[in-house]
XYZ file of N, CA and C in Angstrom:
756
model
N 104.723 -69.017 114.253
C 103.177 -69.448 114.213
C 102.668 -69.046 112.823
N 102.433 -67.635 112.641
C 101.853 -66.654 111.457
C 102.741 -67.026 110.022
N 103.627 -67.235 110.515
C 104.851 -67.232 109.246
C 104.782 -67.916 107.946
N 104.359 -68.996 108.078
C 103.814 -69.939 107.115
C 102.537 -69.268 106.219
N 101.785 -68.912 107.152
C 100.117 -68.772 106.410
C 100.878 -67.065 105.685
N 101.419 -66.186 106.654
C 101.374 -65.253 105.816
C 102.317 -65.367 104.237
N 103.077 -65.423 104.058
C 103.635 -66.670 102.603
C 102.660 -66.889 101.435
N 101.941 -67.764 101.911
C 100.976 -68.436 101.370
C 99.904 -67.482 100.981
N 99.654 -66.555 101.452
C 98.763 -65.511 101.402
C 99.152 -64.102 100.486
N 100.966 -64.376 100.857
C 101.359 -62.948 100.151
C 101.461 -63.873 98.005
N 101.704 -65.221 98.508
C 102.084 -66.106 97.104
C 100.591 -65.982 96.449
N 99.816 -66.241 96.951
C 98.066 -66.087 96.180
C 98.028 -64.703 96.077
N 97.771 -63.465 96.642
C 97.719 -62.320 96.170
C 99.072 -62.101 94.989
N 100.294 -62.775 94.760
C 100.590 -62.351 93.955
C 100.411 -62.730 92.379
N 99.628 -63.900 92.615
C 99.121 -64.837 91.142
C 97.680 -63.973 90.797
N 97.274 -63.653 91.476
C 95.661 -62.990 91.057
C 96.107 -61.612 90.846
N 95.425 -61.231 89.517
C 95.811 -60.031 89.061
C 95.173 -59.092 89.707
N 95.467 -57.643 90.231
C 95.023 -56.795 90.967
C 94.586 -55.558 90.156
N 93.266 -54.959 90.375
C 92.989 -54.054 89.726
C 93.144 -52.606 90.559
N 93.901 -51.853 89.822
C 94.237 -50.590 90.835
C 93.408 -49.248 90.978
N 91.896 -49.979 90.408
C 90.168 -48.913 90.985
C 90.090 -50.053 92.233
N 90.354 -51.084 92.210
C 89.768 -52.055 93.645
C 91.026 -52.226 94.524
N 92.085 -51.683 94.339
C 92.923 -52.159 95.462
C 93.028 -50.842 96.275
N 93.074 -49.189 95.150
C 93.430 -48.020 95.800
C 92.146 -47.132 95.637
N 91.881 -46.382 96.354
C 90.754 -45.460 95.764
C 91.175 -44.190 94.730
N 90.436 -44.098 94.142
C 90.775 -42.777 93.236
C 91.490 -41.418 93.977
N 90.835 -41.012 95.290
C 91.487 -39.807 95.410
C 92.764 -39.855 96.361
N 92.971 -41.681 96.383
C 94.288 -41.263 97.102
C 95.452 -41.595 95.653
N 95.420 -41.668 94.448
C 96.207 -41.873 93.602
C 97.542 -40.923 93.455
N 98.101 -40.833 92.990
C 98.892 -39.036 92.361
C 98.185 -38.648 91.402
N 98.772 -37.446 91.502
C 97.573 -36.005 90.282
C 98.168 -36.118 89.178
N 99.173 -37.073 88.635
C 99.514 -37.079 87.591
C 99.105 -38.590 87.059
N 98.913 -39.349 87.804
C 98.255 -40.415 87.380
C 96.776 -40.472 86.395
N 95.751 -39.197 87.125
C 94.726 -38.585 86.502
C 95.178 -38.325 85.775
N 94.227 -38.946 84.391
C 94.217 -38.341 83.620
C 93.435 -36.734 83.247
N 94.316 -35.518 82.871
C 93.617 -34.132 83.304
C 92.160 -34.048 82.222
N 91.350 -33.159 82.553
C 90.289 -32.971 82.178
C 90.551 -32.276 81.003
N 90.217 -32.196 79.425
C 90.252 -31.467 78.626
C 89.413 -29.663 78.816
N 90.509 -28.833 78.863
C 89.682 -27.567 79.026
C 89.835 -26.763 77.808
N 88.562 -25.957 77.318
C 88.780 -25.329 76.314
C 88.721 -23.761 76.306
N 89.843 -23.021 75.492
C 90.023 -21.881 75.791
C 89.095 -21.215 73.967
N 89.331 -19.565 74.649
C 88.454 -19.156 73.705
C 89.605 -18.551 72.551
N 89.389 -18.124 71.420
C 90.428 -17.320 70.864
C 89.543 -16.619 70.287
N 90.644 -15.059 70.639
C 90.262 -14.030 70.424
C 91.190 -13.374 69.231
N 90.599 -12.116 68.681
C 91.671 -11.509 67.390
C 92.892 -10.703 67.966
N 93.317 -10.211 67.582
C 94.701 -9.597 68.678
C 94.433 -8.137 68.499
N 94.786 -7.302 69.418
C 94.288 -6.014 69.568
C 94.671 -5.509 68.613
N 94.270 -4.297 68.004
C 94.338 -3.217 67.262
C 95.403 -1.836 67.842
N 96.042 -1.742 67.231
C 97.421 -0.538 68.223
C 96.332 0.685 67.659
N 95.991 1.569 68.988
C 94.862 2.872 68.405
C 95.808 3.942 67.883
N 97.181 4.152 68.153
C 98.010 5.352 67.348
C 98.127 4.329 65.612
N 98.726 3.049 65.542
C 99.004 2.802 64.448
C 97.728 2.952 63.164
N 96.452 2.791 63.933
C 95.369 2.223 63.331
C 94.772 3.481 62.365
N 95.126 4.593 63.300
C 94.369 6.119 62.872
C 94.918 7.027 62.057
N 93.855 6.889 61.122
C 94.263 7.726 59.523
C 94.993 8.829 60.029
N 96.178 9.017 59.237
C 96.807 10.051 59.228
C 96.171 11.413 58.341
N 96.539 12.495 58.989
C 95.959 13.888 58.802
C 97.092 14.804 57.651
N 96.298 14.888 56.830
C 97.167 14.961 55.606
C 96.411 16.639 55.375
N 97.019 17.547 56.015
C 96.191 19.195 55.037
C 96.435 19.670 53.886
N 95.712 20.043 53.292
C 95.536 20.931 51.965
C 97.411 21.462 51.630
N 98.047 21.312 50.589
C 99.224 22.116 50.795
C 100.361 21.014 50.995
N 99.826 19.698 51.386
C 100.876 18.608 51.949
C 100.562 17.601 50.742
N 101.812 16.961 50.069
C 101.687 15.671 49.235
C 102.255 14.623 50.373
N 102.036 13.355 50.257
C 102.389 12.301 50.591
C 102.669 11.020 49.196
N 103.574 10.926 49.121
C 103.934 9.921 48.124
C 104.769 8.519 48.548
N 104.333 7.235 48.326
C 105.277 6.574 48.603
C 106.070 5.883 47.360
N 107.396 5.515 47.363
C 108.409 5.397 46.627
C 108.572 4.317 46.940
N 108.254 2.996 45.814
C 108.213 1.577 45.482
C 110.027 1.300 45.851
N 110.582 0.170 47.052
C 111.853 -0.158 46.750
C 112.523 -0.216 45.222
N 113.900 -0.414 45.493
C 114.383 -0.132 43.878
C 114.722 -1.976 43.869
N 114.973 -2.567 42.466
C 115.392 -3.808 42.491
C 116.422 -4.335 42.542
N 117.269 -3.587 42.760
C 118.906 -3.843 42.880
C 119.558 -4.643 43.837
N 118.442 -4.181 45.303
C 118.910 -4.948 46.904
C 117.863 -5.722 46.879
N 117.201 -6.389 45.806
C 116.595 -7.831 46.332
C 117.368 -8.929 46.494
N 118.538 -8.841 46.234
C 119.542 -9.774 46.175
C 119.936 -9.819 47.407
N 119.903 -9.144 48.377
C 120.378 -9.712 49.765
C 119.855 -10.119 50.402
N 120.207 -10.320 52.095
C 118.962 -10.937 52.641
C 118.311 -10.104 53.274
N 118.696 -8.809 53.769
C 117.500 -7.811 54.638
C 117.025 -7.415 53.065
N 115.617 -7.246 53.320
C 114.092 -6.545 52.485
C 114.430 -5.400 52.458
N 114.345 -4.546 50.951
C 114.563 -3.424 50.845
C 113.178 -2.744 51.220
N 113.775 -1.039 51.452
C 112.226 -0.488 52.521
C 111.679 0.625 51.139
N 110.579 0.357 51.224
C 109.989 1.804 50.523
C 110.446 3.181 51.248
N 109.819 4.282 50.283
C 110.368 5.556 51.274
C 109.092 6.492 50.865
N 109.069 7.387 51.921
C 107.620 8.286 52.016
C 108.437 9.731 51.651
N 107.768 10.180 51.045
C 108.390 11.908 50.677
C 106.931 12.267 50.631
N 107.441 13.651 51.686
C 106.121 14.470 52.233
C 106.620 15.790 51.489
N 106.307 16.869 50.721
C 106.615 17.579 50.648
C 105.102 18.797 51.072
N 105.550 19.691 51.452
C 104.701 21.138 51.847
C 105.478 22.370 51.986
N 105.059 23.434 52.254
C 105.449 25.053 52.085
C 106.232 25.236 52.752
N 106.921 23.984 53.692
C 107.986 24.634 54.927
C 108.635 23.405 54.632
N 109.288 23.167 53.122
C 110.241 22.074 52.848
C 109.721 20.961 52.723
N 111.193 19.919 52.055
C 110.533 18.479 52.070
C 111.282 17.492 52.954
N 110.150 16.302 53.273
C 111.175 15.340 53.957
C 111.046 14.017 53.725
N 112.125 13.338 53.704
C 111.917 11.472 53.628
C 111.646 10.771 54.972
N 111.382 9.438 54.474
C 111.365 8.444 55.666
C 111.034 7.174 55.671
N 111.883 6.273 55.842
C 112.196 5.149 55.100
C 111.033 4.370 55.963
N 110.116 3.408 55.178
C 109.038 2.276 55.742
C 109.140 1.304 55.737
N 109.098 0.271 56.981
C 109.435 -1.285 57.261
C 108.864 -1.866 55.828
N 109.533 -2.685 55.560
C 108.465 -3.702 54.673
C 107.383 -4.715 55.003
N 107.149 -4.512 56.240
C 105.692 -5.280 56.660
C 104.874 -4.135 56.815
N 105.032 -2.882 56.781
C 103.988 -2.078 56.491
C 103.131 -1.953 55.570
N 101.868 -1.333 55.213
C 101.352 -1.157 53.851
C 100.589 -0.046 54.558
N 100.780 0.802 53.329
C 99.799 2.291 53.829
C 99.251 2.575 52.188
N 97.546 2.308 52.557
C 96.739 2.247 52.294
C 95.840 3.856 51.753
N 96.178 4.365 50.675
C 95.828 5.933 50.047
C 94.553 6.070 49.390
N 93.985 5.030 49.648
C 92.341 5.024 49.254
C 91.444 6.281 49.671
N 91.351 7.205 48.265
C 90.546 8.312 48.432
C 89.031 7.960 49.452
N 88.702 7.005 49.323
C 87.076 7.023 49.885
C 87.749 7.022 51.460
N 89.166 6.849 52.079
C 89.033 6.596 53.108
C 89.262 8.418 53.929
N 89.151 8.177 55.374
C 89.565 9.660 55.651
C 90.946 10.343 55.864
N 91.202 9.489 54.978
C 93.408 9.697 55.181
C 93.772 8.447 55.238
N 95.195 8.414 54.471
C 96.351 7.186 54.125
C 96.245 6.661 55.920
N 95.986 5.234 55.948
C 96.143 4.557 56.809
C 96.649 3.404 57.035
N 97.924 3.127 57.488
C 98.728 2.065 57.827
C 97.876 0.892 58.434
N 98.523 -0.023 57.926
C 98.314 -1.458 58.085
C 99.883 -2.798 58.013
N 99.696 -3.716 58.927
C 101.227 -4.782 59.072
C 100.401 -6.007 58.773
N 101.384 -6.665 58.194
C 101.142 -8.241 57.820
C 100.540 -9.108 58.641
N 101.372 -9.362 59.968
C 101.302 -9.993 61.094
C 100.889 -9.229 62.282
N 99.464 -9.259 62.474
C 99.487 -8.549 63.723
C 99.531 -9.276 65.152
N 100.350 -10.071 64.868
C 100.672 -11.190 66.454
C 102.266 -11.086 66.611
N 102.897 -10.693 65.529
C 104.169 -10.139 65.782
C 104.557 -8.830 66.462
N 105.046 -9.096 67.629
C 105.826 -7.589 68.591
C 106.103 -6.794 67.728
N 107.360 -6.970 67.193
C 108.730 -5.808 66.380
C 107.412 -5.439 65.519
N 106.435 -6.019 64.549
C 105.550 -5.579 63.666
C 104.362 -4.708 64.828
N 103.943 -5.100 65.707
C 103.090 -4.525 66.449
C 103.388 -2.859 67.241
N 104.789 -3.048 67.656
C 105.743 -2.088 67.851
C 106.159 -1.013 67.095
N 106.017 -1.612 65.857
C 106.961 -0.659 64.889
C 105.850 -0.032 64.320
N 104.250 -0.483 64.201
C 103.191 0.457 63.974
C 102.824 1.408 64.294
N 102.617 1.840 65.599
C 102.725 3.073 66.185
C 103.145 4.394 65.784
N 104.561 3.241 65.946
C 106.003 4.126 66.161
C 106.186 4.821 64.594
N 105.761 4.246 63.487
C 105.852 5.051 62.270
C 105.066 5.633 61.583
N 103.788 5.371 62.548
C 102.656 6.315 61.952
C 102.946 7.981 62.480
N 102.825 7.317 63.665
C 104.039 8.871 64.336
C 104.669 9.692 63.815
N 105.587 9.071 63.303
C 106.991 9.662 62.747
C 105.905 10.529 61.701
N 105.515 9.589 60.931
C 104.668 10.139 59.427
C 103.681 11.509 59.627
N 103.007 11.193 60.518
C 102.228 12.608 61.145
C 103.372 13.534 61.524
N 104.302 13.256 62.229
C 105.159 14.782 62.911
C 105.836 15.455 61.794
N 106.174 14.409 60.695
C 106.536 14.782 59.212
C 105.986 15.547 58.689
N 104.461 14.903 58.696
C 103.456 15.893 57.802
C 102.789 17.423 58.538
N 103.409 17.352 59.713
C 103.049 18.413 60.288
C 104.204 19.611 60.679
N 105.307 18.478 60.156
C 106.640 19.814 60.372
C 106.681 20.735 59.088
N 106.326 19.821 57.783
C 106.363 21.126 56.723
C 105.165 21.470 56.506
N 104.049 21.663 57.129
C 102.906 22.525 57.358
C 103.292 23.633 57.993
N 103.249 23.073 59.451
C 102.986 24.458 60.442
C 104.810 24.190 60.530
N 105.188 23.474 61.076
C 106.810 23.352 61.767
C 106.580 22.985 63.028
N 107.535 22.862 63.697
C 108.009 22.223 65.368
C 108.661 23.405 65.944
N 108.503 23.329 67.094
C 109.105 24.948 67.844
C 109.242 24.480 69.495
N 110.445 25.266 69.829
C 110.887 24.521 71.117
C 111.391 26.051 71.928
N 110.832 26.197 73.012
C 111.573 27.263 73.589
C 112.174 27.056 75.051
N 113.344 27.609 74.949
C 113.920 27.506 76.006
C 113.856 28.526 77.111
N 114.171 28.654 78.145
C 113.918 29.667 79.292
C 115.325 29.184 79.963
N 115.855 30.381 80.246
C 117.262 30.905 80.856
C 117.279 31.416 82.297
N 117.050 30.665 83.545
C 116.645 31.024 84.920
C 117.854 31.011 85.599
N 118.644 32.097 86.183
C 119.700 32.540 86.947
C 120.328 33.805 86.713
N 120.972 34.370 87.604
C 121.814 35.532 87.467
C 122.435 35.941 86.016
N 122.319 36.783 85.240
C 122.944 36.734 84.154
C 122.742 35.689 82.904
N 122.224 34.899 83.217
C 122.180 33.935 82.031
C 121.340 34.536 80.823
N 121.599 34.207 79.563
C 121.056 34.805 78.701
C 121.585 34.047 77.614
N 121.394 34.254 76.782
C 121.742 33.286 74.855
C 121.503 34.889 73.783
N 122.149 34.357 72.869
C 122.027 34.939 71.699
C 122.513 34.642 70.430
N 122.199 35.041 69.088
C 122.509 34.525 68.203
C 123.579 35.014 67.050
N 124.770 34.439 66.947
C 125.539 35.218 66.368
C 125.923 34.399 64.905
N 126.351 35.203 63.664
C 126.856 34.885 62.645
C 128.291 34.194 62.381
N 129.111 34.458 63.557
C 130.276 33.878 63.403
C 130.965 33.070 64.872
N 131.622 32.113 64.984
C 132.190 32.007 66.127
C 133.379 32.116 66.723
N 134.218 31.403 67.784
C 135.602 32.006 67.463
C 136.002 30.575 68.189
N 135.404 29.534 68.969
C 135.553 28.204 69.563
C 135.143 27.223 68.809
N 133.995 27.537 68.047
C 133.689 26.382 66.765
C 133.937 26.822 65.465
N 134.227 25.408 65.037
C 134.553 25.931 63.207
C 132.953 25.609 62.970
N 132.196 26.529 61.794
C 130.706 26.108 60.581
C 131.048 25.003 59.710
N 129.915 23.749 60.250
C 129.770 22.895 59.603
C 129.546 23.294 58.244
N 128.517 23.928 57.783
C 128.045 24.251 56.325
C 128.108 25.564 56.007
N 128.413 26.299 54.908
C 128.122 27.305 54.796
C 127.074 28.153 55.048
N 126.901 29.362 56.300
C 126.241 29.966 56.329
C 125.493 30.283 57.650
N 126.007 28.925 58.357
C 125.746 28.139 59.705
C 125.495 29.248 60.598
N 124.607 29.284 61.920
C 125.031 30.450 62.471
C 125.029 30.223 63.905
N 125.182 30.525 64.839
C 125.719 30.125 66.284
C 124.992 30.424 67.063
N 124.478 29.746 68.439
C 124.053 30.299 69.334
C 125.470 30.660 71.106
N 125.175 31.998 71.165
C 125.827 31.962 72.413
C 125.161 32.416 73.652
N 125.499 31.145 74.515
C 125.261 30.972 75.597
C 126.018 31.568 76.849
N 125.795 32.255 77.347
C 126.228 32.859 79.030
C 125.356 32.287 80.399
N 126.113 31.056 80.420
C 125.370 30.388 81.722
C 126.090 30.191 82.895
N 127.180 30.724 83.043
C 127.716 30.603 84.050
C 129.324 30.382 83.841
N 130.209 30.461 82.903
C 131.209 29.679 83.009
C 132.090 31.017 82.482
N 133.634 30.767 82.715
C 134.143 31.973 82.209
C 134.476 31.574 80.629
N 134.340 31.304 79.995
C 134.435 31.094 78.601
C 133.286 30.866 77.930
N 133.315 31.256 76.777
C 132.315 31.686 76.095
C 131.804 30.027 75.338
N 130.079 29.809 75.652
C 129.779 28.619 75.256
C 128.683 28.948 73.508
N 129.837 28.437 72.705
C 129.214 28.424 71.212
C 128.598 27.471 70.631
N 127.280 27.350 70.008
C 126.599 25.990 69.929
C 126.213 26.314 68.378
N 127.184 25.360 67.426
C 126.545 25.636 66.073
C 125.193 24.968 65.502
N 124.354 25.917 65.009
C 122.705 25.372 64.182
C 122.581 24.709 63.783
N 122.159 23.655 63.774
C 121.837 22.182 62.232
C 121.156 23.379 61.745
N 121.551 22.374 60.313
C 120.693 22.523 58.946
C 119.379 22.124 59.490
N 118.694 23.677 58.583
C 117.099 23.482 59.086
C 116.074 23.609 59.975
N 117.181 24.383 61.104
C 116.824 24.691 62.698
C 117.432 26.399 62.544
N 115.706 26.994 62.780
C 116.433 28.403 63.042
C 116.290 28.511 64.375
N 117.035 29.755 64.683
C 117.097 29.986 66.397
C 116.819 31.892 66.433
N 116.180 32.439 67.157
C 116.302 33.626 67.582
C 115.625 33.692 69.180
N 115.557 34.946 69.433
C 115.789 35.529 70.688
C 115.274 36.462 70.697
N 113.264 36.073 71.186
C 112.903 37.202 71.437
C 112.993 37.970 72.890
N 113.577 38.169 73.495
C 113.894 38.466 74.671
C 115.512 37.610 75.277
N 116.091 38.457 75.833
C 117.414 37.640 76.359
C 117.412 36.151 77.031
N 116.394 36.073 77.740
C 116.383 35.158 78.475
C 115.549 33.810 77.701
N 115.055 34.270 76.595
C 114.519 33.065 76.058
C 114.863 33.023 74.356
N 114.930 31.734 74.349
C 115.472 31.072 73.205
C 114.569 30.116 72.568
N 113.965 30.732 70.980
C 112.809 30.259 70.056
C 113.863 29.411 68.942
N 113.631 28.111 69.081
C 113.905 26.667 67.994
C 112.980 26.518 67.227
N 112.963 26.814 65.684
C 112.258 26.473 64.617
C 112.480 25.296 63.402
N 111.882 24.240 63.044
C 112.329 23.831 62.310
C 111.153 22.608 61.468
N 111.010 22.081 60.308
C 110.497 21.262 59.866
C 110.353 19.747 60.566
N 111.701 19.525 60.985
C 111.855 17.835 61.338
C 112.018 18.149 63.240
N 110.953 17.350 63.958
C 110.481 17.514 65.325
C 112.341 16.873 66.041
N 112.582 15.947 65.391
C 113.677 14.973 66.056
C 114.483 15.922 65.885
N 114.789 17.014 65.117
C 116.009 17.461 64.957
C 116.177 18.467 65.803
N 114.958 19.462 66.073
C 114.402 20.694 66.978
C 114.879 20.158 68.503
N 114.331 19.216 68.922
C 114.058 18.904 69.878
C 115.210 18.418 70.504
N 116.334 17.529 69.541
C 117.724 17.016 69.923
C 118.774 18.310 70.009
N 118.580 19.190 69.096
C 119.154 20.172 69.442
C 119.225 21.176 70.537
N 117.958 21.206 71.274
C 116.961 22.116 72.381
C 117.910 21.405 73.804
N 117.940 19.287 73.460
C 118.967 18.811 74.501
C 120.076 19.420 74.329
N 120.469 19.255 73.865
C 122.368 19.710 73.235
C 122.396 20.693 74.479
N 121.248 21.874 74.046
C 122.163 23.403 75.029
C 121.664 23.246 76.414
N 120.166 22.490 76.817
C 119.988 22.285 77.694
C 120.956 21.165 78.713
N 121.713 20.532 77.896
C 122.976 19.996 78.785
C 123.711 20.952 79.306
N 124.375 22.211 78.844
C 125.526 22.883 79.125
C 125.066 23.272 80.907
N 123.356 23.501 81.132
C 123.523 24.300 82.538
C 121.982 23.278 82.619
N 121.955 21.932 83.499
C 120.540 21.232 83.800
C 120.303 21.980 84.415
N 118.870 21.872 85.093
C 118.306 22.602 86.123
C 118.941 21.501 87.216
N 119.056 22.644 88.347
C 119.208 22.233 89.924
C 118.292 22.578 90.811
N 118.032 21.643 91.756
C 116.919 21.555 92.653
C 116.766 22.085 93.642
N 118.038 22.766 93.974
C 117.948 23.786 95.167
C 117.635 25.040 94.805
N 118.249 26.049 93.865
C 118.036 27.278 93.666
C 116.800 27.120 92.454
N 116.624 26.548 91.747
C 116.135 26.761 90.679
C 116.292 26.992 89.236
N 118.125 27.330 89.024
C 118.696 28.040 88.322
C 118.979 26.494 86.959
N 118.489 27.098 86.371
C 119.243 26.220 84.534
C 118.692 26.593 83.572
N 118.529 25.687 82.566
C 118.004 26.065 81.236
C 116.933 24.840 80.704
N 115.681 25.447 81.267
C 114.328 24.645 80.852
C 113.635 24.807 79.193
N 113.278 23.528 78.935
C 112.804 23.460 77.904
C 111.132 23.120 77.995
N 110.595 24.349 76.948
C 109.347 24.187 77.094
C 108.404 24.656 78.262
N 107.615 23.195 78.585
C 106.901 23.919 80.286
C 107.447 23.072 81.325
N 108.806 22.759 80.578
C 109.791 21.702 82.041
C 109.799 22.973 83.279
N 109.105 21.856 84.434
C 109.110 22.359 85.988
C 109.884 21.258 86.268
N 110.546 21.859 87.876
C 111.344 21.208 88.878
C 110.782 21.642 90.296
N 110.922 20.305 91.312
C 110.245 20.394 92.753
C 111.818 20.999 93.147
N 111.631 21.859 93.657
C 112.669 22.670 94.331
C 113.187 21.836 96.006
N 114.098 21.247 96.501
C 114.037 20.749 97.397
C 115.112 21.579 98.624
N 114.965 21.145 100.011
C 115.697 22.248 101.377
C 116.840 22.118 101.297
N 117.292 23.173 101.574
C 119.006 23.229 101.337
C 119.344 22.397 102.719
N 120.518 22.175 101.911
C 121.157 21.134 103.135
C 122.023 21.872 104.260
N 121.536 21.766 105.178
C 122.451 21.964 106.468
C 123.093 20.828 107.540
N 124.893 21.618 107.234
C 125.603 20.460 108.367
C 125.319 20.001 109.190
């Protein structure tokens, strides 16, 4: 009965132009059909590194010279690095500076200041503070020096500095060795690196001194590896102010 009438209404509706806004309410349309509202973002300048932007502290008697890279390596893909030479009363150190880091030595500033080419580059921002920290450590090393104190905690644990060794060979003329007695049946002898001096103010104390902080601390870590501090009796080799939290004994 209603079949022909329904078909005629459908045909008429198909001929008439249907407006989307008239047929379907706006709030029923899918989210992607509506044009998103334009949002305005504020652009701020990138943050500067607190360590990298701090000026270097160069004491009296220490000179900092920046040597430009040579023109021989300009044909290669890698950019040549400049070299920073630091001279002081305790020696001379050199360090390569990445090509994207500039050192401003204007006398009007409070000290040499480091800047980078692109503050938005993650690698440059990471190396900014690292390079400045290494330079400051070198400046402090040639003026005052770096030191590390090793404490030997344990029954019979002690160290001594010897001129010769029986288990290891010397790497350079005049090298001295540290003889460790830390509970092994055999002697433990470690060669002192070049530029580092070792002394024993007490049998259970070992003092390491040198202008390069990385070499001093690496040698201290090498000695510590022979007897790491253990948490049950508290015995071992402790570096500087290192402490350890003791644990309760294991009871079966």
